[in-house]
XYZ file of N, CA, C and O in Angstrom:
372
model
N 144.998 20.195 37.817
C 145.914 21.013 38.586
C 145.280 21.840 39.389
O 144.214 22.474 38.936
N 145.747 21.968 40.738
C 145.210 22.989 41.539
C 146.106 24.172 41.512
O 146.904 24.375 40.870
N 145.667 25.065 42.298
C 146.310 26.392 42.343
C 147.884 26.136 42.931
O 148.502 26.870 42.380
N 147.948 25.266 43.977
C 149.276 25.109 44.478
C 150.212 24.521 43.284
O 151.501 24.967 43.200
N 149.749 23.407 42.723
C 150.226 22.699 41.730
C 150.720 23.847 40.387
O 151.769 23.978 39.829
N 149.823 24.772 40.227
C 149.987 25.887 39.103
C 151.184 26.685 39.602
O 152.019 27.093 38.627
N 151.301 27.013 40.729
C 152.383 28.019 41.286
C 153.532 27.420 41.237
O 154.470 28.006 40.800
N 153.626 26.142 41.668
C 154.874 25.405 41.695
C 155.255 25.177 40.190
O 156.492 25.347 39.667
N 154.407 24.881 39.015
C 154.864 24.763 37.761
C 155.293 26.131 37.042
O 156.250 26.028 36.557
N 154.584 27.285 37.580
C 154.860 28.667 37.040
C 156.490 28.997 37.734
O 157.198 29.566 36.898
N 156.628 28.617 38.863
C 157.853 28.873 39.580
C 159.017 28.073 38.717
O 160.122 28.761 38.520
N 158.801 27.095 38.554
C 159.579 25.922 37.711
C 160.064 26.484 36.488
O 161.088 26.591 35.965
N 159.013 26.778 35.604
C 159.011 27.293 34.316
C 159.715 28.672 33.971
O 160.466 28.915 33.151
N 159.474 29.379 35.181
C 160.009 30.862 35.125
C 161.469 31.220 35.875
O 161.866 32.181 36.030
N 161.821 30.325 36.669
C 162.928 30.283 37.618
C 162.504 31.514 38.458
O 163.581 32.148 39.001
N 161.283 31.552 38.990
C 161.099 32.524 40.029
C 161.018 31.820 41.381
O 160.450 30.558 41.257
N 160.884 32.149 42.309
C 160.566 31.717 43.833
C 158.977 31.345 43.804
O 158.226 31.848 43.018
N 158.859 30.287 44.512
C 157.414 29.941 44.693
C 156.471 31.156 45.152
O 155.261 31.452 44.821
N 156.984 31.794 46.214
C 156.292 32.976 46.727
C 155.911 33.997 45.737
O 154.836 34.526 45.690
N 157.012 34.286 44.757
C 156.753 35.314 43.784
C 155.804 34.942 42.830
O 154.866 35.528 42.102
N 155.735 33.470 42.428
C 154.879 32.931 41.610
C 153.498 32.820 42.222
O 152.581 33.180 41.464
N 153.324 32.667 43.386
C 152.050 32.700 44.195
C 151.491 33.976 44.066
O 150.129 34.400 43.853
N 152.238 35.069 44.253
C 151.922 36.360 44.195
C 151.180 36.898 42.765
O 150.184 37.339 42.429
N 152.091 36.189 41.723
C 151.716 36.510 40.359
C 150.341 35.929 40.115
O 149.566 36.510 39.365
N 150.227 34.632 40.367
C 148.822 33.762 39.962
C 147.628 34.563 40.696
O 146.948 34.800 40.237
N 147.861 34.758 41.995
C 146.804 35.461 42.816
C 146.658 36.886 42.095
O 145.436 37.315 42.122
N 147.504 37.640 41.917
C 147.465 38.982 41.245
C 146.593 38.859 39.913
O 145.584 39.686 39.758
N 146.843 37.915 39.158
C 146.253 37.554 37.554
C 144.727 37.186 37.848
O 143.878 37.743 37.339
N 144.558 36.483 38.905
C 143.170 36.019 39.246
C 142.299 37.150 39.592
O 141.060 37.478 39.152
N 142.860 38.069 40.664
C 142.150 39.150 41.007
C 141.987 40.149 40.075
O 140.926 40.707 39.990
N 142.924 40.378 39.171
C 142.722 41.546 38.005
C 141.525 41.045 37.040
O 140.770 41.635 36.940
N 141.682 39.620 36.750
C 140.607 39.185 35.846
C 139.203 39.118 36.542
O 138.438 39.618 35.935
N 139.145 38.956 37.736
C 137.914 38.722 38.457
C 137.340 40.355 38.601
O 136.088 40.477 38.202
N 137.988 41.293 39.041
C 137.667 42.661 39.075
C 137.314 43.327 37.618
O 136.261 44.049 37.657
N 137.953 42.990 36.637
C 137.765 43.557 35.254
C 136.346 42.981 34.889
O 135.526 43.587 34.410
N 136.234 41.540 35.134
C 134.919 40.835 34.612
C 133.885 41.347 35.307
O 132.670 41.469 34.777
N 134.000 41.725 36.661
C 133.079 42.221 37.676
C 132.467 43.500 37.116
O 131.258 43.914 37.322
N 133.400 44.274 36.363
C 133.014 45.608 35.888
C 132.442 45.505 34.404
O 132.241 46.458 33.845
N 132.168 44.259 34.056
C 131.478 43.964 32.828
C 132.348 44.288 31.740
O 131.866 44.686 30.435
N 133.752 44.286 31.836
C 134.749 44.278 30.754
C 135.202 43.029 30.377
O 135.436 42.055 31.447
N 135.583 42.915 29.294
C 136.186 41.728 28.617
C 137.842 41.661 28.850
O 138.397 42.586 29.008
N 138.460 40.471 29.317
C 139.694 40.037 29.374
C 140.205 39.136 28.290
O 139.545 38.111 28.528
N 140.650 39.676 27.347
C 141.151 38.971 26.035
C 142.680 38.439 25.844
O 143.379 39.360 26.137
N 143.103 37.327 26.123
C 144.356 36.827 25.953
C 144.510 36.097 24.613
O 143.869 34.880 24.597
N 144.987 37.080 23.617
C 144.982 36.279 22.301
C 145.593 34.958 22.141
O 146.841 34.638 22.880
N 144.953 34.144 21.425
C 145.502 32.450 21.459
C 144.906 31.748 22.734
O 144.878 30.527 22.401
N 144.793 32.333 23.793
C 144.263 31.383 24.947
C 142.773 31.596 25.106
O 142.139 30.596 25.108
N 142.328 32.762 24.982
C 140.585 32.864 25.160
C 140.362 34.378 25.786
O 140.972 35.283 26.146
N 138.989 34.327 25.861
C 138.430 35.494 26.540
C 137.633 35.369 27.656
O 136.833 34.343 27.675
N 137.779 36.055 28.896
C 136.827 35.955 29.906
C 135.987 37.356 29.862
O 136.325 38.349 29.762
N 134.721 37.065 30.173
C 133.683 38.092 30.051
C 132.375 37.857 30.996
O 132.385 36.509 31.332
N 131.810 38.838 31.059
C 130.441 38.762 32.098
C 129.287 38.626 30.874
O 129.294 39.140 29.923
N 128.290 37.750 31.286
C 127.185 37.558 30.350
C 126.011 37.536 31.059
O 126.014 36.877 32.213
N 124.957 37.967 30.697
C 123.693 37.923 31.098
C 122.752 36.596 30.953
O 122.940 36.194 29.947
N 122.346 35.907 32.177
C 121.502 34.795 32.092
C 119.841 35.319 32.316
O 119.817 35.932 33.191
N 119.190 34.975 31.400
C 117.792 35.234 31.604
C 117.040 34.563 32.624
O 117.473 33.554 32.948
N 116.068 35.110 33.054
C 115.163 34.740 34.160
C 114.619 33.159 33.613
O 114.340 33.335 32.406
N 114.378 32.379 34.414
C 113.691 31.095 33.774
C 113.000 30.285 35.012
O 113.207 30.600 36.261
N 112.258 29.327 34.650
C 111.484 28.532 35.743
C 112.197 27.270 35.911
O 112.674 26.480 34.838
N 112.663 26.846 37.167
C 113.406 25.665 37.372
C 112.453 24.858 38.019
O 111.330 25.007 38.358
N 112.865 23.541 38.227
C 111.908 22.502 39.023
C 112.758 22.029 40.415
O 114.006 21.645 40.341
N 112.192 21.992 41.598
C 112.777 21.272 42.562
C 112.951 19.939 42.518
O 111.760 19.217 42.164
N 114.051 19.069 42.402
C 114.094 17.518 41.995
C 113.424 16.983 43.073
O 112.957 15.985 42.648
N 113.488 17.304 44.320
C 113.044 16.473 45.309
C 111.340 16.290 45.259
O 110.692 15.545 45.507
N 110.886 17.710 44.997
C 109.356 17.973 45.288
C 108.547 17.862 43.918
O 107.376 17.740 43.827
N 109.174 18.464 42.708
C 108.785 18.659 41.684
C 108.173 19.756 41.399
O 107.558 20.442 40.443
N 108.511 20.552 42.573
C 107.734 22.326 42.489
C 108.261 23.143 41.880
O 109.726 23.076 41.704
N 107.715 23.840 40.813
C 108.479 24.784 39.936
C 108.677 26.074 40.949
O 108.069 26.416 41.701
N 109.680 26.539 40.670
C 110.349 27.831 41.206
C 110.862 28.811 40.156
O 111.325 28.407 39.088
N 110.756 30.123 40.464
C 111.376 30.991 39.786
C 112.954 31.297 39.988
O 113.214 31.442 41.157
N 113.662 31.185 38.907
C 115.090 31.452 39.076
C 115.505 32.983 38.244
O 115.178 33.189 37.207
N 115.959 33.721 39.099
C 116.120 35.147 38.807
C 117.152 35.476 37.562
O 117.919 34.575 37.699
N 117.085 36.307 36.978
C 118.154 36.679 35.956
C 119.479 37.134 36.854
O 119.521 37.349 37.691
N 120.503 36.686 35.855
C 121.925 36.751 36.717
C 123.060 37.363 35.638
O 122.666 36.968 34.703
N 124.056 37.948 35.994
C 125.213 37.961 35.346
C 126.116 36.922 35.739
O 126.479 37.099 36.890
N 126.636 36.173 34.853
C 127.816 35.128 35.115
C 128.924 35.506 34.322
O 128.769 35.983 33.341
N 130.030 34.758 34.829
C 131.407 34.886 34.158
C 131.340 33.675 32.914
O 130.852 32.621 33.366
N 131.831 33.959 31.853
C 132.133 33.076 30.841
C 133.352 32.999 30.336
O 134.082 33.978 30.405
N 133.972 31.984 29.903
C 135.366 31.871 29.365
C 135.126 31.161 28.068
O 134.389 30.248 27.902
N 135.628 31.754 27.002
C 135.569 31.294 25.457
C 137.046 30.992 25.177
O 137.675 31.959 25.237
N 137.282 29.674 24.846
C 138.682 29.427 24.459
C 138.985 29.946 23.001
O 138.241 30.005 22.177
N 140.405 30.269 23.012
C 140.741 30.798 21.803
C 141.284 29.840 20.808
O 141.447 28.510 21.215
N 141.458 30.223 19.579
C 141.865 29.353 18.601
C 143.090 28.238 18.821
O 143.171 27.093 18.592
N 144.092 28.862 19.323
C 145.203 28.271 19.566
C 145.194 27.397 20.815
O 145.622 26.271 20.705
N 144.351 27.713 21.796
C 144.127 26.810 22.779
C 143.324 25.806 22.355
O 143.663 24.458 22.939
N 142.376 25.804 21.749
C 141.514 24.809 21.150
C 142.238 23.804 20.447
O 142.204 22.567 20.507
N 143.177 24.171 19.567
C 143.955 23.497 18.690
C 145.101 22.765 19.503
O 145.046 21.434 19.313
N 145.515 23.275 20.795
C 146.589 22.647 21.292
C 145.918 21.470 22.450
O 146.264 20.433 22.484
N 144.446 21.791 22.653
C 143.900 20.685 23.380
C 143.227 19.541 22.376
O 143.100 18.333 23.014
N 142.772 19.852 21.343
C 142.414 18.964 20.313
C 143.404 18.289 19.577
O 143.188 17.312 18.458
N 144.686 18.476 19.825
C 145.943 17.959 18.928
C 145.883 16.612 19.197
O 145.887 15.738 19.975
N 145.989 15.712 17.871
C 145.898 14.338 17.733
C 147.547 13.638 18.099
O 148.302 14.338 17.793
N 147.367 12.617 18.948
C 148.674 12.129 19.275
C 149.379 10.986 18.267
O 148.659 10.520 17.621
């Protein structure tokens, strides 16, 4: 499902216009992005948690030449699925 399909599904599920659903989805993504960029967690109980995590510096390898190169430390976004979300995905048919 891409963003347009998500907007369409949200509009159908909530009986709102596609433009209103589009604004809602865009606002939600923007809020989550800004909050995680400030190194704060966004926790949606039952769904999951978005957070910033530190990734240590490491040595990588250029696959073409085999040359070793340094990969700098970075802060990256992480998502951890909640228990209810895991259960829904793992549900046996």
